[in-house]
PDB file of C-alpha atoms in Angstrom:
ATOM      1  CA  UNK N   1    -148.259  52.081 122.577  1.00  0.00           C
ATOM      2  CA  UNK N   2    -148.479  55.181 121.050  1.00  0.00           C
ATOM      3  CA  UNK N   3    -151.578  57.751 121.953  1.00  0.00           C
ATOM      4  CA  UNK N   4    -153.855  56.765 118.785  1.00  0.00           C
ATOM      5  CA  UNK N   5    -153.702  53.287 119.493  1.00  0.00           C
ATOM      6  CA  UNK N   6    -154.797  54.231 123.704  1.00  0.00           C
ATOM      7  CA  UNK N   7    -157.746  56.109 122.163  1.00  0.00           C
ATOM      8  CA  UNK N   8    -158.694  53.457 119.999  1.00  0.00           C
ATOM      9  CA  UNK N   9    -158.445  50.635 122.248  1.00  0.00           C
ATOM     10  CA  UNK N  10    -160.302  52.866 124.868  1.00  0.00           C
ATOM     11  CA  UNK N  11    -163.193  53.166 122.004  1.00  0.00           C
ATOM     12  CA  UNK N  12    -163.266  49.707 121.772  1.00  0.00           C
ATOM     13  CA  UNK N  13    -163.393  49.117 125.013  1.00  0.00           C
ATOM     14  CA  UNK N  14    -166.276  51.620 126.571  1.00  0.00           C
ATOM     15  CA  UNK N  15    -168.349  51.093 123.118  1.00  0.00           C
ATOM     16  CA  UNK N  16    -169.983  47.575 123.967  1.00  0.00           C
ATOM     17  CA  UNK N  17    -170.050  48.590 127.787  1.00  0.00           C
ATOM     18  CA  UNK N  18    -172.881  51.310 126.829  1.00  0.00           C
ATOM     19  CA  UNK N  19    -174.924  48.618 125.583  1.00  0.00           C
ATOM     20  CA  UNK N  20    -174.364  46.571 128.356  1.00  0.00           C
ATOM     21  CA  UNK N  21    -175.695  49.105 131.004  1.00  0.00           C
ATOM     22  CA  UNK N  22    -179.105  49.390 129.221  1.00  0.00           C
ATOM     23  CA  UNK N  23    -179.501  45.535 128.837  1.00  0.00           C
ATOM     24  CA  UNK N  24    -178.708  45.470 132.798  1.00  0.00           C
ATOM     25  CA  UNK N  25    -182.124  46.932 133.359  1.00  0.00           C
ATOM     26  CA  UNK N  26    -184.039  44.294 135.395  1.00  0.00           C
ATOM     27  CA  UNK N  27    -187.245  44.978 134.439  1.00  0.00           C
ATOM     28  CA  UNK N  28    -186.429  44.679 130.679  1.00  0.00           C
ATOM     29  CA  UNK N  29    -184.029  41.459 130.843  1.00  0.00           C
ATOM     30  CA  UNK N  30    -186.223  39.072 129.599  1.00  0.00           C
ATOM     31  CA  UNK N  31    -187.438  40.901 126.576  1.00  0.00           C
ATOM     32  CA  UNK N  32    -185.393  39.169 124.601  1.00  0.00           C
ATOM     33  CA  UNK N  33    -186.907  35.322 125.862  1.00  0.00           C
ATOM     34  CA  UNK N  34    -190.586  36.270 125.521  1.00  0.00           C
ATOM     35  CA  UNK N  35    -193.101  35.083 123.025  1.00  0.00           C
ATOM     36  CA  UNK N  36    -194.683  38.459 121.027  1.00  0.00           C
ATOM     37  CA  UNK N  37    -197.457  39.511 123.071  1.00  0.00           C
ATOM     38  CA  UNK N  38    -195.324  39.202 126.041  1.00  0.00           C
ATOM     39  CA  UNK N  39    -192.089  40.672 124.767  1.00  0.00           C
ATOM     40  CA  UNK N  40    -194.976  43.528 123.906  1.00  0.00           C
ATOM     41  CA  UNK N  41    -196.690  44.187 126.773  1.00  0.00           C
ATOM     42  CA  UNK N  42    -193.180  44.384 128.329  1.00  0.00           C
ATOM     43  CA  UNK N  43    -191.839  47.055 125.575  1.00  0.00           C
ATOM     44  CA  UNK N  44    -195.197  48.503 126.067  1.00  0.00           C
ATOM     45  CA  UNK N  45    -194.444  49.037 130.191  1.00  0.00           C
ATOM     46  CA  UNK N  46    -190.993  50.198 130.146  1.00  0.00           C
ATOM     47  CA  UNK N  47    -191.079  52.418 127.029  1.00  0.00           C
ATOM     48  CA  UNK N  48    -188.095  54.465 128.231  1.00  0.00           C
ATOM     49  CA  UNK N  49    -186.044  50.937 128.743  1.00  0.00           C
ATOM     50  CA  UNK N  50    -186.648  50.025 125.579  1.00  0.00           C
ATOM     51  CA  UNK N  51    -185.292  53.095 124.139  1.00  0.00           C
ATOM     52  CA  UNK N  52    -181.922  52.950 126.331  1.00  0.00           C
ATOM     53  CA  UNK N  53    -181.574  49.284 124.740  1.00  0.00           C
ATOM     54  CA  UNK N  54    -181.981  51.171 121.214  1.00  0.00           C
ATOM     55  CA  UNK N  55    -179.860  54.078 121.784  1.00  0.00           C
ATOM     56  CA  UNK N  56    -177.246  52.232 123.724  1.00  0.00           C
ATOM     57  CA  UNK N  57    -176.671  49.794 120.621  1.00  0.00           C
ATOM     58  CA  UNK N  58    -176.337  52.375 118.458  1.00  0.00           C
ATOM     59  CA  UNK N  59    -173.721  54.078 120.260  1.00  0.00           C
ATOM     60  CA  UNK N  60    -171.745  51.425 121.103  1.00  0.00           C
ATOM     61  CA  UNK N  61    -171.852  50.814 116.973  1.00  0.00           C
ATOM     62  CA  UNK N  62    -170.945  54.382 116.623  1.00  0.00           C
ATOM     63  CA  UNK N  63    -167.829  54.270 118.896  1.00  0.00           C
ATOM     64  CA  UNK N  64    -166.704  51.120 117.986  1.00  0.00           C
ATOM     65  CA  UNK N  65    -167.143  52.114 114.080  1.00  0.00           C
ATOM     66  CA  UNK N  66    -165.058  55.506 115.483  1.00  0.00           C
ATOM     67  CA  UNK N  67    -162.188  52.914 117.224  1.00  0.00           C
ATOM     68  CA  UNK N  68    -161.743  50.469 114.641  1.00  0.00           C
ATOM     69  CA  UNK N  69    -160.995  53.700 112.342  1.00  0.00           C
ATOM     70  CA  UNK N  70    -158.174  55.085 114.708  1.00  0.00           C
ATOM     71  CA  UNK N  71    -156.692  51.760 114.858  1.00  0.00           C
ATOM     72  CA  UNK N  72    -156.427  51.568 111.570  1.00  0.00           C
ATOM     73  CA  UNK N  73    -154.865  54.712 111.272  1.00  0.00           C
ATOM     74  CA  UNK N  74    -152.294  54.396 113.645  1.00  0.00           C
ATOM     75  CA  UNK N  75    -151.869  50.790 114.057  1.00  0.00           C
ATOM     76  CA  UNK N  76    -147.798  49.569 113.108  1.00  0.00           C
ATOM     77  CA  UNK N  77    -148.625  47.975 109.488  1.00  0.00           C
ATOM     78  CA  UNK N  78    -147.148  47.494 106.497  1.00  0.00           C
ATOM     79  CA  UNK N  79    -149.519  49.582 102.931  1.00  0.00           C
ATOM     80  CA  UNK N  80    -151.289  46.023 102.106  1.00  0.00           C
ATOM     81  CA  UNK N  81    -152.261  45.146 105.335  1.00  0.00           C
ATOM     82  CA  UNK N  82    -153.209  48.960 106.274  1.00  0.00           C
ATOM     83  CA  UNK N  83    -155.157  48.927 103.014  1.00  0.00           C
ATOM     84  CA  UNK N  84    -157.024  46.223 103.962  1.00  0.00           C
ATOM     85  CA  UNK N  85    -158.074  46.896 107.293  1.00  0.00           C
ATOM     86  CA  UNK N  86    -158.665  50.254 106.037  1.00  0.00           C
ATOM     87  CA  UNK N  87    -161.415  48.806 103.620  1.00  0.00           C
ATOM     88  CA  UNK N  88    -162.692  46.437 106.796  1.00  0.00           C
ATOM     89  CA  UNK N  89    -163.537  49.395 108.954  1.00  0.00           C
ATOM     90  CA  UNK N  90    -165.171  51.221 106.274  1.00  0.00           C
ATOM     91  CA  UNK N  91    -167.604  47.941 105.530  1.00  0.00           C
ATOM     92  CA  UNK N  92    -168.307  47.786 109.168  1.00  0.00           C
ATOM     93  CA  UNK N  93    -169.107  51.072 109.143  1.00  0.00           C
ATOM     94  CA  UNK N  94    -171.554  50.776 106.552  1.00  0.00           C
ATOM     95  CA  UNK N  95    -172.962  47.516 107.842  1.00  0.00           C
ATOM     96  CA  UNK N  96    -172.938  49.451 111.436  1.00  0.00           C
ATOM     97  CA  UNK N  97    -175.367  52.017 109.618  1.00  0.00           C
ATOM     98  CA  UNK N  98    -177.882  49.043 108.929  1.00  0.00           C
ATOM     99  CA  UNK N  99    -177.658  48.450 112.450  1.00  0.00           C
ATOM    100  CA  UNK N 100    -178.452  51.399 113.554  1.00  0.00           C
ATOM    101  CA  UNK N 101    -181.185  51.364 111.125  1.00  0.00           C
ATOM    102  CA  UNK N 102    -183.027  48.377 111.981  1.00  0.00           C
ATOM    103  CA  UNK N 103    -182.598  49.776 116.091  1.00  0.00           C
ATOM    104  CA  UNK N 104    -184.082  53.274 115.229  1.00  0.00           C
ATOM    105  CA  UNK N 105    -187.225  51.904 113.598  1.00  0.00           C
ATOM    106  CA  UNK N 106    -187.583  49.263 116.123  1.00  0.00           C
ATOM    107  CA  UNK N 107    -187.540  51.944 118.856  1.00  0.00           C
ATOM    108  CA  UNK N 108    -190.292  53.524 117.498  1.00  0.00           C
ATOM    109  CA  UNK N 109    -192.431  50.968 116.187  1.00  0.00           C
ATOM    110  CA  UNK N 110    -192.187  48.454 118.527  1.00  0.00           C
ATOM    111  CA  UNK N 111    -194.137  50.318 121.280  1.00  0.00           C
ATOM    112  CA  UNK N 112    -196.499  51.085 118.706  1.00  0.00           C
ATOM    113  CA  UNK N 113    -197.376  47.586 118.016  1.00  0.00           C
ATOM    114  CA  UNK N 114    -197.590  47.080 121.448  1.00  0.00           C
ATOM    115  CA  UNK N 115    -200.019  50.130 121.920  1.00  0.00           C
ATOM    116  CA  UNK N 116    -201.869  48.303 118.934  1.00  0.00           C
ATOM    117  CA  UNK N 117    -201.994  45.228 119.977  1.00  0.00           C
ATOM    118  CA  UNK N 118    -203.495  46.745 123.861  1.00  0.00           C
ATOM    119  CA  UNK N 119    -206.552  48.310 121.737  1.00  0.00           C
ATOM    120  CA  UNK N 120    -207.069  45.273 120.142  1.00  0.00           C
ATOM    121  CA  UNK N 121    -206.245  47.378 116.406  1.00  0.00           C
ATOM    122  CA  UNK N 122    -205.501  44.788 114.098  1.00  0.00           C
ATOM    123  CA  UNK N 123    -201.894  45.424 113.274  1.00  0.00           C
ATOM    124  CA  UNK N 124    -201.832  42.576 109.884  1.00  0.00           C
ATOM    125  CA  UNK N 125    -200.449  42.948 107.447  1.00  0.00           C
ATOM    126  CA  UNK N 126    -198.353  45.967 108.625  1.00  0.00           C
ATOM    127  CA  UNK N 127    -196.493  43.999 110.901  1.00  0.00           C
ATOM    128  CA  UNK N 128    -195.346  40.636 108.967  1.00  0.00           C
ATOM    129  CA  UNK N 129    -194.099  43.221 106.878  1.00  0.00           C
ATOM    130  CA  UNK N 130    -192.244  45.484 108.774  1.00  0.00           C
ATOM    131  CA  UNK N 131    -190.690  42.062 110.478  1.00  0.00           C
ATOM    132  CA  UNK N 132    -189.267  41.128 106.641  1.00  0.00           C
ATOM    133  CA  UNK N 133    -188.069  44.633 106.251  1.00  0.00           C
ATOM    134  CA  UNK N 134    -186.273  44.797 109.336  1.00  0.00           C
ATOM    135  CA  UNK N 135    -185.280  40.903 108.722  1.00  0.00           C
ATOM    136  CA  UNK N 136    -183.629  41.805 105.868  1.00  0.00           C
ATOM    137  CA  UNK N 137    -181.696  44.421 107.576  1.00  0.00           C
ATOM    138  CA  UNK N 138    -180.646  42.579 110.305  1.00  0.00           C
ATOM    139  CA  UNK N 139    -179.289  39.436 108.130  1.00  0.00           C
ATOM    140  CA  UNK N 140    -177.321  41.843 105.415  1.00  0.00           C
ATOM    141  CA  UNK N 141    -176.249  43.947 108.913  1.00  0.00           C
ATOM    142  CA  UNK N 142    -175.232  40.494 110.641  1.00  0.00           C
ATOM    143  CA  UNK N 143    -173.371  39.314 107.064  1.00  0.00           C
ATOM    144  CA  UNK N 144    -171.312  42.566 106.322  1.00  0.00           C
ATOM    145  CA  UNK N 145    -170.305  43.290 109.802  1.00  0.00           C
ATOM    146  CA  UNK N 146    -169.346  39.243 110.632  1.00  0.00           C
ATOM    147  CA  UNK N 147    -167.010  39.433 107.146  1.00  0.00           C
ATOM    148  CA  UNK N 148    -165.428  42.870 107.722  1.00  0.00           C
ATOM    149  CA  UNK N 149    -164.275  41.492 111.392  1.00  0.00           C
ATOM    150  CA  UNK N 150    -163.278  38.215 109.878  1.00  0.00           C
ATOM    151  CA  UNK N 151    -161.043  40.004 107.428  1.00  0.00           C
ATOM    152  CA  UNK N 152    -159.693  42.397 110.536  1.00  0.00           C
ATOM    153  CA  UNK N 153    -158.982  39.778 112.639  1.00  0.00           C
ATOM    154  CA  UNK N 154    -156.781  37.865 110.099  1.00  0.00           C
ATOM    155  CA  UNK N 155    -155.420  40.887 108.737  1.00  0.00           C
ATOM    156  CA  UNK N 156    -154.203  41.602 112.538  1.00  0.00           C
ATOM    157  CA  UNK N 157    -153.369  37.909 113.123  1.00  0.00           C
ATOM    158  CA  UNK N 158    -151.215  37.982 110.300  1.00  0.00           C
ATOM    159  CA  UNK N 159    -149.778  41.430 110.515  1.00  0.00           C
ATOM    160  CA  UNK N 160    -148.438  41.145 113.943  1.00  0.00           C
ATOM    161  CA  UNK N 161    -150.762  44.080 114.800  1.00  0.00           C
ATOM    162  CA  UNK N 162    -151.630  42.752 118.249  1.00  0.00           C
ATOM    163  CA  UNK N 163    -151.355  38.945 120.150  1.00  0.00           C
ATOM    164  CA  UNK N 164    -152.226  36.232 117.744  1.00  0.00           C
ATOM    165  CA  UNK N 165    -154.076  34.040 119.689  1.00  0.00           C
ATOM    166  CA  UNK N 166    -156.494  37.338 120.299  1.00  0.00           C
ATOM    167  CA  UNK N 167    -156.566  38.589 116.953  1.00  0.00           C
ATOM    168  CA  UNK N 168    -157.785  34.562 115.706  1.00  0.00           C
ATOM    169  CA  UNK N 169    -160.198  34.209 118.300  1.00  0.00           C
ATOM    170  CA  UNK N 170    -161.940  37.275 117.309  1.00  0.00           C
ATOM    171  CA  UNK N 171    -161.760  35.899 113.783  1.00  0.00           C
ATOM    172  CA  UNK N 172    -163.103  32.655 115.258  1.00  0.00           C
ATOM    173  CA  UNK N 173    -166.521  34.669 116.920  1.00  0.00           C
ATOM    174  CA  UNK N 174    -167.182  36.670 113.924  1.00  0.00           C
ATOM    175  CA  UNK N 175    -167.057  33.186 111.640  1.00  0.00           C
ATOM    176  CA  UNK N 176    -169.712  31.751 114.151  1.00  0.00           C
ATOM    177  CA  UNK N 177    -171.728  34.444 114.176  1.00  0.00           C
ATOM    178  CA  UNK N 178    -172.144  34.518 110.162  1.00  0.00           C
ATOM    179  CA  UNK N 179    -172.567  30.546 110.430  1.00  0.00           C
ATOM    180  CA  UNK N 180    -175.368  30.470 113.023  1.00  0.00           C
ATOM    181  CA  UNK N 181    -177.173  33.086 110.910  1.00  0.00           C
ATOM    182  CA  UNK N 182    -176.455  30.519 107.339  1.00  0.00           C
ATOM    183  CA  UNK N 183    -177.797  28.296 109.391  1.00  0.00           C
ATOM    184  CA  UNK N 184    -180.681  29.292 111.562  1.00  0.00           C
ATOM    185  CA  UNK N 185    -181.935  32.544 109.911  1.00  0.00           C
ATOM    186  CA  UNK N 186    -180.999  34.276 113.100  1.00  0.00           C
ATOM    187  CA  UNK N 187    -177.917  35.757 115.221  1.00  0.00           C
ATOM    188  CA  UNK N 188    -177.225  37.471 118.888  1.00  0.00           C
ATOM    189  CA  UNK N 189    -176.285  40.913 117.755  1.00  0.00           C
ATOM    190  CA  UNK N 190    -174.699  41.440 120.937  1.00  0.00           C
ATOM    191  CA  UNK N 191    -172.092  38.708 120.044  1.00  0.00           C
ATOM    192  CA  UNK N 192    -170.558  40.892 117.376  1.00  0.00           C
ATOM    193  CA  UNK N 193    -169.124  43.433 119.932  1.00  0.00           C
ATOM    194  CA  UNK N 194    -167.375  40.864 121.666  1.00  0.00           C
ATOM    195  CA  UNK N 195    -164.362  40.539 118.641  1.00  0.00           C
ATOM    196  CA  UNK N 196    -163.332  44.336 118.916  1.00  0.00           C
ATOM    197  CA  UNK N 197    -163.527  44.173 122.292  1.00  0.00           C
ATOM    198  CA  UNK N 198    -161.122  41.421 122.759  1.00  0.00           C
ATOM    199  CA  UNK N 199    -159.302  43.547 120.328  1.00  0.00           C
ATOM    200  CA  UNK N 200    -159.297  46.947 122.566  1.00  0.00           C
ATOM    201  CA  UNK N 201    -158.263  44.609 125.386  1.00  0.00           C
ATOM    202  CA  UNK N 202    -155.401  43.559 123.987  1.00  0.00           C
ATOM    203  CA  UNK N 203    -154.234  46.978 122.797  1.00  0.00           C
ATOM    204  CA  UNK N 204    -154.632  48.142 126.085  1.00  0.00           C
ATOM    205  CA  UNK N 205    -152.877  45.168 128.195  1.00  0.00           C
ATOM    206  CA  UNK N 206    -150.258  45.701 125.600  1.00  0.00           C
ATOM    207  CA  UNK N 207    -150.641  42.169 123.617  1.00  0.00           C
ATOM    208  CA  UNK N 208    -149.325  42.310 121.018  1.00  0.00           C
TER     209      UNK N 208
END
């Protein structure tokens, strides 16, 4: 493997473990299972948690955005299929930016809800609409970036670029990612690191 492809799969590796160290925090694991005024009041006590969560997701976008562009850089391809996962990492990228949209205005605004909501401030109709805004976000976010990996992880199944049966079982998460959104209105973002992480694996066990 040559050394752009070990920096890349190392990106794609460490990016969803940042993540994963600020959604270890006890005290904030359950966020994510509470009803609003509870998921609140918990922002509203571990303000600094909340932000790791934020700031973690956005770097692991950033470094996985940063791996996915190596790989396709450096990976062993013929033009068409280069091309193609060329144009894949740049419309994850741009999805990614979404992403890190939605997280920097829910860092901030989410504890001041919850501040809100503690002085008994009416926060209607401020909120329902923030919620659609950030919605909206999320679901074109969830959409772009589920497609882009789709079209990776065939591009890479069907290139040869690393193991098969890794490069269609990413394609396989990203599909049911953008199908449980079709169908539900909603998505684990967390899910979506999971296909270039199988991907970084396999570059670095050498699968290929």
């Amino acid at each position: 493997m040559t050394d752009g492809l070990t920096v890349a799969a190392v990106l794609l590796v460490v990016g969803p473990v940042v993540p994963g160290v600020a959604l270890s925090n006890p005290a904030l694991f359950r966020v994510w299972f509470l009803p609003r005024d509870e998921h609140l009041a918990l922002v509203r006590a571990h303000r600094r948690g909340w932000a790791a969560i934020n700031a973690g997701f956005t770097i692991a976008t950033v470094v996985t955005s940063a791996g996915l562009a190596v790989l396709a850089g450096n990976i062993d391809a013929a033009d068409g299929p280069r091309a193609v996962l060329t144009s894949a990492v740049v419309a994850y990228a741009i999805a990614g930016s979404l992403w890190c949209a939605v997280l920097a205005i829910r860092a901030r605004t989410t504890p001041a809800l919850a501040q809100m909501v503690a002085a008994g401030t009416p926060t209607e109709p401020a909120e329902t609409l923030l919620g659609a805004a950030l919605g909206g976000l999320f679901a074109v976010f969830t959409l772009a970036t589920g497609a882009a990996l789709v079209v990776l992880g065939l591009t890479l199944a069907l290139s040869g670029g690393i193991a098969a049966p890794v490069a269609w079982l990413a394609t396989l998460i990203s599909a049911v990612v953008i199908a449980a959104l079709l169908a539900t209105g909603d998505a684990v973002p967390a899910v979506l690191y999971l296909p270039t992480l199988l991907i970084g694996l396999a570059l670095l066990l050498g699968w290929s």
